[in-house]
Coordinates of C-alpha atoms and ligand atoms in Angstrom, one line a residue:
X1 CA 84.1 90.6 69.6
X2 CA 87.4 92.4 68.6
X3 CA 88.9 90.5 66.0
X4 CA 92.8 90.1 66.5
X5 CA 95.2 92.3 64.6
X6 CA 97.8 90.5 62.8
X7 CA 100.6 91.2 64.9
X8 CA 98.5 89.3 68.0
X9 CA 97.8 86.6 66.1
X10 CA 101.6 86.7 65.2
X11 CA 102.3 86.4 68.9
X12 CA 99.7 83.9 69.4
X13 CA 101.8 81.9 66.5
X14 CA 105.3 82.4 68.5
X15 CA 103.7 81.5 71.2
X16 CA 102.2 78.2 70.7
X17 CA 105.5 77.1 68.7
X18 CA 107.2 78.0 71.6
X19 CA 105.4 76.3 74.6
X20 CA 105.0 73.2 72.4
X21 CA 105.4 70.1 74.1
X22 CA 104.9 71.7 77.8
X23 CA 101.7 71.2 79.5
X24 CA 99.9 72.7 82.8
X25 CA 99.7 70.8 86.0
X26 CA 95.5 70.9 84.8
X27 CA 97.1 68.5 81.9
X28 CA 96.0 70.8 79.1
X29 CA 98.7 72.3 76.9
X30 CA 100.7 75.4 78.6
X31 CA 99.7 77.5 75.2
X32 CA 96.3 77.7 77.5
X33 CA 97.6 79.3 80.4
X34 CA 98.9 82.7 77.8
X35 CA 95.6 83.1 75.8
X36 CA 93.4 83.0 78.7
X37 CA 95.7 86.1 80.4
X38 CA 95.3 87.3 76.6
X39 CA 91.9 86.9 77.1
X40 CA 92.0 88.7 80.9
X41 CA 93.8 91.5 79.3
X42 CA 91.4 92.0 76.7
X43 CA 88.5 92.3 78.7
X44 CA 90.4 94.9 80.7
X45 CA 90.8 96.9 77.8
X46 CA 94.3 97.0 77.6
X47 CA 96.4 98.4 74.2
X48 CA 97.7 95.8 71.9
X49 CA 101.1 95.6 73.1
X50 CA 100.9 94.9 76.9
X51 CA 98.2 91.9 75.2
X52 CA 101.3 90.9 73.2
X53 CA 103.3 90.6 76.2
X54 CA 100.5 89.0 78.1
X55 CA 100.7 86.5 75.1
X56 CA 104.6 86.0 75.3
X57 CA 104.8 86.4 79.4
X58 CA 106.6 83.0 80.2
X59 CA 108.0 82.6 77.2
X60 CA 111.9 83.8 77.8
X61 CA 111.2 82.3 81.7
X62 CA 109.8 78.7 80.3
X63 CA 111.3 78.8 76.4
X64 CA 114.3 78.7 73.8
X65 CA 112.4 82.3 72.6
X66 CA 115.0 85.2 73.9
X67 CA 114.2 89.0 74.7
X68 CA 116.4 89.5 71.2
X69 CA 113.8 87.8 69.2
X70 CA 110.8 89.4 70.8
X71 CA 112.1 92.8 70.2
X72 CA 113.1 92.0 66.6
X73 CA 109.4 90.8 66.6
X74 CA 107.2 93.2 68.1
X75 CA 109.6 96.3 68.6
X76 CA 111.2 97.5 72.3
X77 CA 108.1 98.6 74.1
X78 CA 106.4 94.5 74.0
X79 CA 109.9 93.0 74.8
X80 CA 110.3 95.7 77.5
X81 CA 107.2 94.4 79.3
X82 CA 108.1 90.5 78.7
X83 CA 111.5 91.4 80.7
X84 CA 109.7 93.2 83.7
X85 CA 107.1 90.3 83.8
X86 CA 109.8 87.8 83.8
X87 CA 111.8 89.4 86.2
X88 CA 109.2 90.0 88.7
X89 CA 108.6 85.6 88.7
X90 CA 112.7 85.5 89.1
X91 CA 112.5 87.8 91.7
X92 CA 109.8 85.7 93.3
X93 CA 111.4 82.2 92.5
X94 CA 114.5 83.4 94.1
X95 CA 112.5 83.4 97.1
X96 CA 112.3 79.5 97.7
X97 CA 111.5 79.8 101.7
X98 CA 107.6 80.4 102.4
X99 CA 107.9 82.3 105.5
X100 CA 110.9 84.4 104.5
X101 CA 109.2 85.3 101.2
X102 CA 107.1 88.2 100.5
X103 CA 106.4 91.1 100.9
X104 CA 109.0 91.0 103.6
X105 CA 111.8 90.2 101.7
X106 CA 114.1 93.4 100.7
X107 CA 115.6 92.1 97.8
X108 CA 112.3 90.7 96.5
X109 CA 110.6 94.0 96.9
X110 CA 113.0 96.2 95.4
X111 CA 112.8 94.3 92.6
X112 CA 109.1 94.2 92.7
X113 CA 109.6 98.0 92.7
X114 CA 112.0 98.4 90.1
X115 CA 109.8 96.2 87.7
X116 CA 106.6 98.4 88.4
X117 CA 108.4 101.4 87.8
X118 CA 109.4 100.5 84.4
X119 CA 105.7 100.0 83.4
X120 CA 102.6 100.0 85.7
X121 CA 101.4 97.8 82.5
X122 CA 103.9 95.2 84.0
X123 CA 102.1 95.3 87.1
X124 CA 98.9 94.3 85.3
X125 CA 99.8 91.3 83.1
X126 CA 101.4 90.5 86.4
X127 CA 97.6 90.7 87.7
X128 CA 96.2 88.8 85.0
X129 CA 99.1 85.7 85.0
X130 CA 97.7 85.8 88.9
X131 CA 94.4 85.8 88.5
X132 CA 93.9 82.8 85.5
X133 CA 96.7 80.9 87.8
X134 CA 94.1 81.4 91.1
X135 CA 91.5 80.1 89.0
X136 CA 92.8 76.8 87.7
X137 CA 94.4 76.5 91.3
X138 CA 92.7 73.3 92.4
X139 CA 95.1 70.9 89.5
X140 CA 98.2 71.9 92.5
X141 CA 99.3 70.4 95.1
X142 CA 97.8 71.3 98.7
X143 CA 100.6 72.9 100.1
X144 CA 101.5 75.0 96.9
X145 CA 97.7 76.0 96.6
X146 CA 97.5 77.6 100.2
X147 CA 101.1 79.3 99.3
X148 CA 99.7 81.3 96.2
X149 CA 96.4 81.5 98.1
X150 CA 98.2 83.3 100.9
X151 CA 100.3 85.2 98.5
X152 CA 97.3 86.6 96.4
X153 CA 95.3 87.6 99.8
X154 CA 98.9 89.5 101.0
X155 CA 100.4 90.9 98.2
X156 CA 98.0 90.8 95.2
X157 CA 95.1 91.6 95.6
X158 CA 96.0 94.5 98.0
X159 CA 97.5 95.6 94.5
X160 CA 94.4 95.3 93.1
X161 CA 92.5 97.3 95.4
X162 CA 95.5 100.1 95.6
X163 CA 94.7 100.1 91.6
X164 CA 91.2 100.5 92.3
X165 CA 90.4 97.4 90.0
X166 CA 87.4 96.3 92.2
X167 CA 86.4 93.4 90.0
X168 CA 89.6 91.6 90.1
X169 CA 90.1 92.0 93.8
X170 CA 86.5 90.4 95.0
X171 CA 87.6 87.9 92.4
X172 CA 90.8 87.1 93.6
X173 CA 90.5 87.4 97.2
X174 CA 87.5 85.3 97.4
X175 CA 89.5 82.4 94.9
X176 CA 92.2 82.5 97.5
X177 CA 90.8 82.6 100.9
X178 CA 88.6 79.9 99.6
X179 CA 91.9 77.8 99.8
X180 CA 93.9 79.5 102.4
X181 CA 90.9 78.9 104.9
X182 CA 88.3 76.5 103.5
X183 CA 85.9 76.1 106.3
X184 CA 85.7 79.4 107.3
X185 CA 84.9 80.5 103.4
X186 CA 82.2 77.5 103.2
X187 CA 80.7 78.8 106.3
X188 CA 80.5 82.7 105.6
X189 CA 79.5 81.8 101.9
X190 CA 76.7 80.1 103.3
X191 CA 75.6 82.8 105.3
X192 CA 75.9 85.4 102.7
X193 CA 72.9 83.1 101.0
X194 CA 70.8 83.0 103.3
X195 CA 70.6 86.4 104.1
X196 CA 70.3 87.4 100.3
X197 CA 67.3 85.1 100.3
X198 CA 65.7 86.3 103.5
X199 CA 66.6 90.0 102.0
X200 CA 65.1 88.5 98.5
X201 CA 61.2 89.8 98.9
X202 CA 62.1 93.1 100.5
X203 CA 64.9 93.9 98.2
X204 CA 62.1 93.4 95.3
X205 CA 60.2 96.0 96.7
X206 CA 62.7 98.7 97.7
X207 CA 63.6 98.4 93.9
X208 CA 60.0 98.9 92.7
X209 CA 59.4 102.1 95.0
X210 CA 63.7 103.6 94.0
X211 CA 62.4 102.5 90.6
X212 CA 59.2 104.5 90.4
X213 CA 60.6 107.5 92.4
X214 CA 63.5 107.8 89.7
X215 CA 61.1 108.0 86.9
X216 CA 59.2 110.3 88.2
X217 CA 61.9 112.8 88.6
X218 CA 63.0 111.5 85.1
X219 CA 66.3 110.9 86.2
X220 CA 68.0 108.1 83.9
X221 CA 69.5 105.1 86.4
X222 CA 70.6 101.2 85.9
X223 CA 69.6 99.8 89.4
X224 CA 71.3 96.3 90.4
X225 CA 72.0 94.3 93.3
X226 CA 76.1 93.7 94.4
X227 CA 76.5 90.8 96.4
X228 CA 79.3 91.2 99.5
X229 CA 82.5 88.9 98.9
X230 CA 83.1 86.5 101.4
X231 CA 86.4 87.7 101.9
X232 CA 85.9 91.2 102.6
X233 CA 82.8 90.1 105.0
X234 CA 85.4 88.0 107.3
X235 CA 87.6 91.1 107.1
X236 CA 84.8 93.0 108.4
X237 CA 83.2 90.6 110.9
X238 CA 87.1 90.9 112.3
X239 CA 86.6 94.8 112.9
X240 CA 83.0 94.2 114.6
X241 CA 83.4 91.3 117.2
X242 CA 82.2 88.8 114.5
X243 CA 78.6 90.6 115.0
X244 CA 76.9 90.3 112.0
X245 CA 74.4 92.7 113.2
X246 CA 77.1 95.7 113.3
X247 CA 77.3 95.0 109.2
X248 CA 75.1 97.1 107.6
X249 CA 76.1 96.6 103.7
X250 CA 75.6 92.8 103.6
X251 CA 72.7 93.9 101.3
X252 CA 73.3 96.7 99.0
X253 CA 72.0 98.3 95.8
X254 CA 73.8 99.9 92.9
X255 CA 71.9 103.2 91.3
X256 CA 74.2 104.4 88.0
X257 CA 73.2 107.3 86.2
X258 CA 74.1 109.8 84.2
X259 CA 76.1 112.9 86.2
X260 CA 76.9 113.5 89.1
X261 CA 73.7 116.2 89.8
X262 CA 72.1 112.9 89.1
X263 CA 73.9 111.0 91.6
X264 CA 73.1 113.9 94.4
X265 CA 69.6 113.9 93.0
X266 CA 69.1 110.1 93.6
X267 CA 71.0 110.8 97.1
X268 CA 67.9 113.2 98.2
X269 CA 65.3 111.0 96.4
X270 CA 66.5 107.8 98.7
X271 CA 66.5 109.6 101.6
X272 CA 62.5 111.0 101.2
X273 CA 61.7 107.6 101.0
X274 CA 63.8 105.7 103.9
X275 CA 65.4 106.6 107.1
X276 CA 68.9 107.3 106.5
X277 CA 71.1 105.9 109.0
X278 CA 73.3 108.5 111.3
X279 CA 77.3 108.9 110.4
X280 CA 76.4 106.5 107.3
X281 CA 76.6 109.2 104.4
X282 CA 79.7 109.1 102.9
X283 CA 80.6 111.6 99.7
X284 CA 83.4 109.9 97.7
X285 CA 82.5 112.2 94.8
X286 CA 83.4 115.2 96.5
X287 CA 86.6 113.5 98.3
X288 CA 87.7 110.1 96.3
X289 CA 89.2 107.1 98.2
X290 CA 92.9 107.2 97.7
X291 CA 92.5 104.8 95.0
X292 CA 90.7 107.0 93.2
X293 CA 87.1 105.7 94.1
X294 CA 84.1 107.5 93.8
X295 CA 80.4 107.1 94.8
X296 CA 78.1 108.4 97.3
X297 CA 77.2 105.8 100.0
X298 CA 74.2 106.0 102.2
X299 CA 72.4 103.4 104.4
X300 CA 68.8 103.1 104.8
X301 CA 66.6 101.2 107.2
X302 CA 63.1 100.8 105.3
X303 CA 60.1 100.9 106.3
X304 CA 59.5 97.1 107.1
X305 CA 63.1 97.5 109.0
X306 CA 65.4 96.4 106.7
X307 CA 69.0 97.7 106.3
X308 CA 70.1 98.3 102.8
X309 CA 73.1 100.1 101.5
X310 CA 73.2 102.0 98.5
X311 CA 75.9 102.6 96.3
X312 CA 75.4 105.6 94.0
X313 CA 77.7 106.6 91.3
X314 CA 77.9 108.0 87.6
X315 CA 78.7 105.1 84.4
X316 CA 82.4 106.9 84.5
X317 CA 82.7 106.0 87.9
X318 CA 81.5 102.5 87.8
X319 CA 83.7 101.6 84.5
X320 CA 86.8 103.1 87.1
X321 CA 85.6 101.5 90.1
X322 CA 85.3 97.8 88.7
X323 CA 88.4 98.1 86.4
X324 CA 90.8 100.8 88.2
X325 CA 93.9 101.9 86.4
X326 CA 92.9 99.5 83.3
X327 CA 89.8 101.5 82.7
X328 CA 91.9 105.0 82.5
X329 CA 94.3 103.1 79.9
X330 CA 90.7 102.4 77.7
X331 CA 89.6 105.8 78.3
X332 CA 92.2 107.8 77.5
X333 CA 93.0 105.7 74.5
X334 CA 96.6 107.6 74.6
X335 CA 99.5 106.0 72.6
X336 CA 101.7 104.8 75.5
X337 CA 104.9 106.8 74.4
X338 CA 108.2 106.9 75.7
X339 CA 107.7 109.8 78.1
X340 CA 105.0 107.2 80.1
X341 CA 108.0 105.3 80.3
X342 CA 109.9 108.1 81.4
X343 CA 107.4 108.2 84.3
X344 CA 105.5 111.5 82.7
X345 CA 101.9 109.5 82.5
X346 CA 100.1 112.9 82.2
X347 CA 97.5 110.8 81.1
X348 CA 96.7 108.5 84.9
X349 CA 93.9 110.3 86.8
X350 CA 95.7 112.9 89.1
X351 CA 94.7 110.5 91.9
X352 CA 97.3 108.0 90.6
X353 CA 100.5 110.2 90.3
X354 CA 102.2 108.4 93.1
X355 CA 103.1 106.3 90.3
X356 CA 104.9 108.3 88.1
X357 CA 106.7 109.3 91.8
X358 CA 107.4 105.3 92.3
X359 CA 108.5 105.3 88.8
X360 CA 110.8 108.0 89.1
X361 CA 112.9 107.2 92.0
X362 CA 113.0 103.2 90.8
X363 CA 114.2 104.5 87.5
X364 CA 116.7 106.5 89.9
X365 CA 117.9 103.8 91.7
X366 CA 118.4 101.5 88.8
X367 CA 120.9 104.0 87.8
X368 CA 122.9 104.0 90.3
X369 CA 121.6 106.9 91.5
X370 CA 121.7 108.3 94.9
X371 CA 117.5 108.5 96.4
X372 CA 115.8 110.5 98.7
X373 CA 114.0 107.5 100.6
X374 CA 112.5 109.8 102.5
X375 CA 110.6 112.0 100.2
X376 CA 109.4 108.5 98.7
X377 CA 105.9 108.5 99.7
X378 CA 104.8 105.0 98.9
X379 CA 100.8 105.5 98.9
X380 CA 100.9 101.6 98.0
X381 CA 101.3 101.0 101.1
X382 CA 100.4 103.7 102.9
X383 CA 99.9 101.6 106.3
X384 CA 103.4 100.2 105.8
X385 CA 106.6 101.8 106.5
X386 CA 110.0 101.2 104.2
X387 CA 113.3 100.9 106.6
X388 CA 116.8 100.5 105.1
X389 CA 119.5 98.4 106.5
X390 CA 122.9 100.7 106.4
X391 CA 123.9 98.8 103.2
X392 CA 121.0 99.9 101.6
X393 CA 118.4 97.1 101.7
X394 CA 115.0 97.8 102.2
X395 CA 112.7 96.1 104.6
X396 CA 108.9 96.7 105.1
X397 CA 107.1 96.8 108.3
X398 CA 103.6 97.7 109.1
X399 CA 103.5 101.1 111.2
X400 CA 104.4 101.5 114.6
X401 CA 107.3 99.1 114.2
X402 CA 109.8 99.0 116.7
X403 CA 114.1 97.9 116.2
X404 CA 113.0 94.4 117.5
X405 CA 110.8 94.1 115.1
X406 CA 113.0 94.7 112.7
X407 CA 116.0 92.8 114.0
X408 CA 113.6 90.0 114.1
X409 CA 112.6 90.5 110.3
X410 CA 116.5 90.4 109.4
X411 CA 117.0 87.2 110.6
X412 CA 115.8 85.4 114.3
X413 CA 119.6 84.5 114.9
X414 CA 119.9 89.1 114.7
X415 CA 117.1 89.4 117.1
X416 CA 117.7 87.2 119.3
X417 CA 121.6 88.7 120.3
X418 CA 120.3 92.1 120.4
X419 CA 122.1 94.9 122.6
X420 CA 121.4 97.9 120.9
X421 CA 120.1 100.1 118.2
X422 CA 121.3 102.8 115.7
X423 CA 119.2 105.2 113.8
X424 CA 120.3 107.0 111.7
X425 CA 123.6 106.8 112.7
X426 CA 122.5 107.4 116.4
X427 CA 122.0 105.4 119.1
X428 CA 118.5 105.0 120.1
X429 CA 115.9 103.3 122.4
X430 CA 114.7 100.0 121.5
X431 CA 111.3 101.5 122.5
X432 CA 111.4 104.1 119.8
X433 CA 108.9 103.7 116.9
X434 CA 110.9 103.4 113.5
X435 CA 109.9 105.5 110.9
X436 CA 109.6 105.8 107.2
X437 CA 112.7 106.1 105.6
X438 CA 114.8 105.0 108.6
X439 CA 118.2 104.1 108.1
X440 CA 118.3 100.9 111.1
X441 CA 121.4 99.5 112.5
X442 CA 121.0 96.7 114.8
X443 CA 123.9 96.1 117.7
X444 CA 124.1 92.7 118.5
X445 CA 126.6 90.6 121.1
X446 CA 126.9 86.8 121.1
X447 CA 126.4 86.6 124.7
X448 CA 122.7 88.6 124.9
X449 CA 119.6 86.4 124.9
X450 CA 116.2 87.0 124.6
X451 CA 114.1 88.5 127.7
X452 CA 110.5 88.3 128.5
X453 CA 110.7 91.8 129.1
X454 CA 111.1 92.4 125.2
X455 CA 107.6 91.2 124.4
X456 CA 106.3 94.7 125.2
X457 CA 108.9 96.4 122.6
X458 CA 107.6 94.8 119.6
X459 CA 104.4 94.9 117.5
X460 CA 105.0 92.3 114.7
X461 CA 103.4 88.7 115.2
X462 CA 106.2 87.2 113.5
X463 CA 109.0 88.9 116.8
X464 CA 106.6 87.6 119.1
X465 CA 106.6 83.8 118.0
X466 CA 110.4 84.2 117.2
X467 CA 111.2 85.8 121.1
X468 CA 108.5 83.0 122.8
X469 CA 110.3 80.1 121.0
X470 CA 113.9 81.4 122.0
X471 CA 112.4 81.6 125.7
X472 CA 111.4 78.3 125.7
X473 CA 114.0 76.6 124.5
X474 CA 116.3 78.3 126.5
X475 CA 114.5 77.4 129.9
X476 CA 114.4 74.2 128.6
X477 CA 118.8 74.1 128.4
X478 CA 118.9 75.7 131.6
Ligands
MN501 MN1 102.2 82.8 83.7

């Protein structure tokens, strides 16, 4: 273990002083809550000063310590992180309504944006406050636990996966949909057990016969087993009818090795021993995941007529897959310098420059500057699209959105008195999908009311319940 530099166990010092006297809802002392996200951070293999600021995150929130004396402290960069990380929990405490909140609300999410593009590094003490937070969960209150549950499966660790950090997203989405839907979790968890035992024997075999086959050829591999996360087996049970038989990786292997001739080596060796299954081959090296993911995937049905997926990949692309945009910050082992501020991170795998794009245009719009929304592409969320209200707000909808869906999204007293729709600037059909960058101006007239007929002109859950409400109660006034 890394034994802490003085100017960390400085912080730690500040720290403690600072959060004497305030304790966690767990009843331990809050001085916990920083040094396990120090810890987090640590293990992600972050530089010294994002751990700093990990250390120091709610202190200018929560404490008499000010952004002054953290920069006198530890220099601009670590007080420079503390401020996005504080702003980002203003921006979310602003937010006091639970249905209005997140990631719907403009204001919110501009800030959100702003934040990140001062410093991705923001984005991931902002990860780990989230993540050591979802684990001590359970000392809350039931209706605040299911409202950071719901949070972390929307927002969070969506983030994660966007990041490619693969460890934090299993662990986070499985902590929270464990509270956000309890039975259903106890249930699939369950099942996911079972089947690893009845998969148990077989498994032991397959990786006796991949074992010996690998040798042979002298090829150089760390086999292992990954166990599917209950959360992204619901997600998938979703896509397939709930047919458990139409999933084909709830057992699946891990082969790491040394290159990437290796990992099409092990590919061929696999497939002379089992039946590859047809359409199931998937070449991530050659063509990466958005997020930068890389593997070959192939599944197998073996001899005794088991399904097993394998996952092969080189020690490079593990390291990236389980720890994402943290592992390229402990590879590159690049002084963060002012240009990465600047939004020049030469140093992010080219996969990830949509960052230093997001960082650019909020570095623009915090100037005052005027943007090209439309040339924003905003791979974060690539199946969202960004609309802007004429004074500028911005609103996120998921694609195919239509004006009522918007109007709705404004506010349910807009929607309701809808007559018409600009975009624009021109007048438009309220059956005319909105588009990224859109600039939406919504028509409305006091005596308009909601018709059954506008059920088909919307996509959004949230319209529909909105419009169906407004129905009934007025047929119940008339
Ligand atoms: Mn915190």
């Amino acid at each position: 273990m890394k034994r802490d530099s003085d100017r960390v166990k400085k912080a730690v010092a500040i720290a403690t002083k600072a959060h004497e006297g305030q304790f966690r809802k767990t009843g331990e002392p809050y001085i916990v809550h920083p040094l396990a996200v120090k810890k987090i951070l640590e293990d992600w293999g972050m530089d010294e000063d994002t751990i700093i600021a990990g250390i120091l995150h709610d202190t200018v929130e929560d404490t008499e310590l000010t952004l002054k004396d953290i920069e006198q402290e530890f220099g601009e960069s670590v007080a420079f992180l503390v401020d996005g990380v504080t702003k980002l929990s203003v921006a979310r405490n602003g937010m006091r309504d639970l249905d209005t909140y997140l990631p719907q609300t403009k204001d919110n999410f501009l800030r959100l944006m702003v934040a990140l593009g001062d410093d991705i590094r923001v984005l991931i003490i902002k990860l780990a406050d989230r993540l050591h937070n979802l684990r001590t969960l359970s000392a809350l209150p039931p209706d605040k636990q299911k409202k950071i549950a719901k949070e972390s499966l929307d927002v969070f660790a969506p983030l994660a996966d966007r990041l490619n950090m693969g460890l934090l997203r299993v662990e986070m989405s499985d902590l929270a949909f464990k509270y956000v839907d309890p039975k259903r979790y106890a249930y699939l968890k369950d099942l996911i057990e079972k089947y690893n035992k009845q998969a148990a024997r077989s498994l032991k075999k397959i990786e006796t016969e991949i074992s010996s086959a690998l040798k042979k050829e002298k090829i150089k591999f760390i086999l292992s087993g990954r166990v599917k996360s209950v959360y992204s087996l619901h997600k998938k049970l979703a896509k397939h009818d709930q047919n458990i038989n139409e999933i084909y990786d709830l057992t699946a292997l891990r082969v790491i090795v040394e290159d990437i001739t290796d990992c099409y080596l092990t590919l061929g060796i696999i497939h002379s021993l089992y039946t590859p299954m047809n359409g199931r081959i998937k070449d991530y090296i050659a063509m990466p995941k958005q997020n930068g993911y890389q593997s070959l995937h192939t599944t197998v049905i073996t001899k005794d007529k088991h399904i097993v997926e394998f996952q092969i990949r080189t020690k490079e692309m593990h390291e990236f897959a389980e720890h994402g945009l943290a592992a390229s910050f402990y590879y590159n082992e690049q002084k963060l310098t002012e240009n990465y501020k600047k939004g020049k991170i030469e140093h992010l795998p080219t996969n990830l420059l949509w960052i230093t794009e997001l960082q650019m245009t909020a570095a623009k719009l915090r100037e005052g500057k005027k943007v090209d929304l439309k040339k924003l592409k905003l791979n974060l969320f690539a199946d969202r699209i960004f609309v802007y209200t004429p004074k500028g707000d911005i609103l996120d909808l998921p694609q195919g959105a239509l004006p009522l869906d918007f109007a709705y999204r404004l506010h349910s007293e807009i929607g309701d008195h809808v007559v018409g729709v600009k975009i624009n600037g021109k007048m438009a059909n309220l059956n005319k999908k909105l588009e990224h960058g859109d600039v939406v101006e919504i028509l409305t007239s006091k005596n308009q009311l909601p018709k059954t007929s506008w059920l088909d002109k919307i996509i959004t859950s949230h319209a529909r319940s909105k419009i169906l409400h407004s129905l009934n109660s007025n047929n119940k006034k008339l």
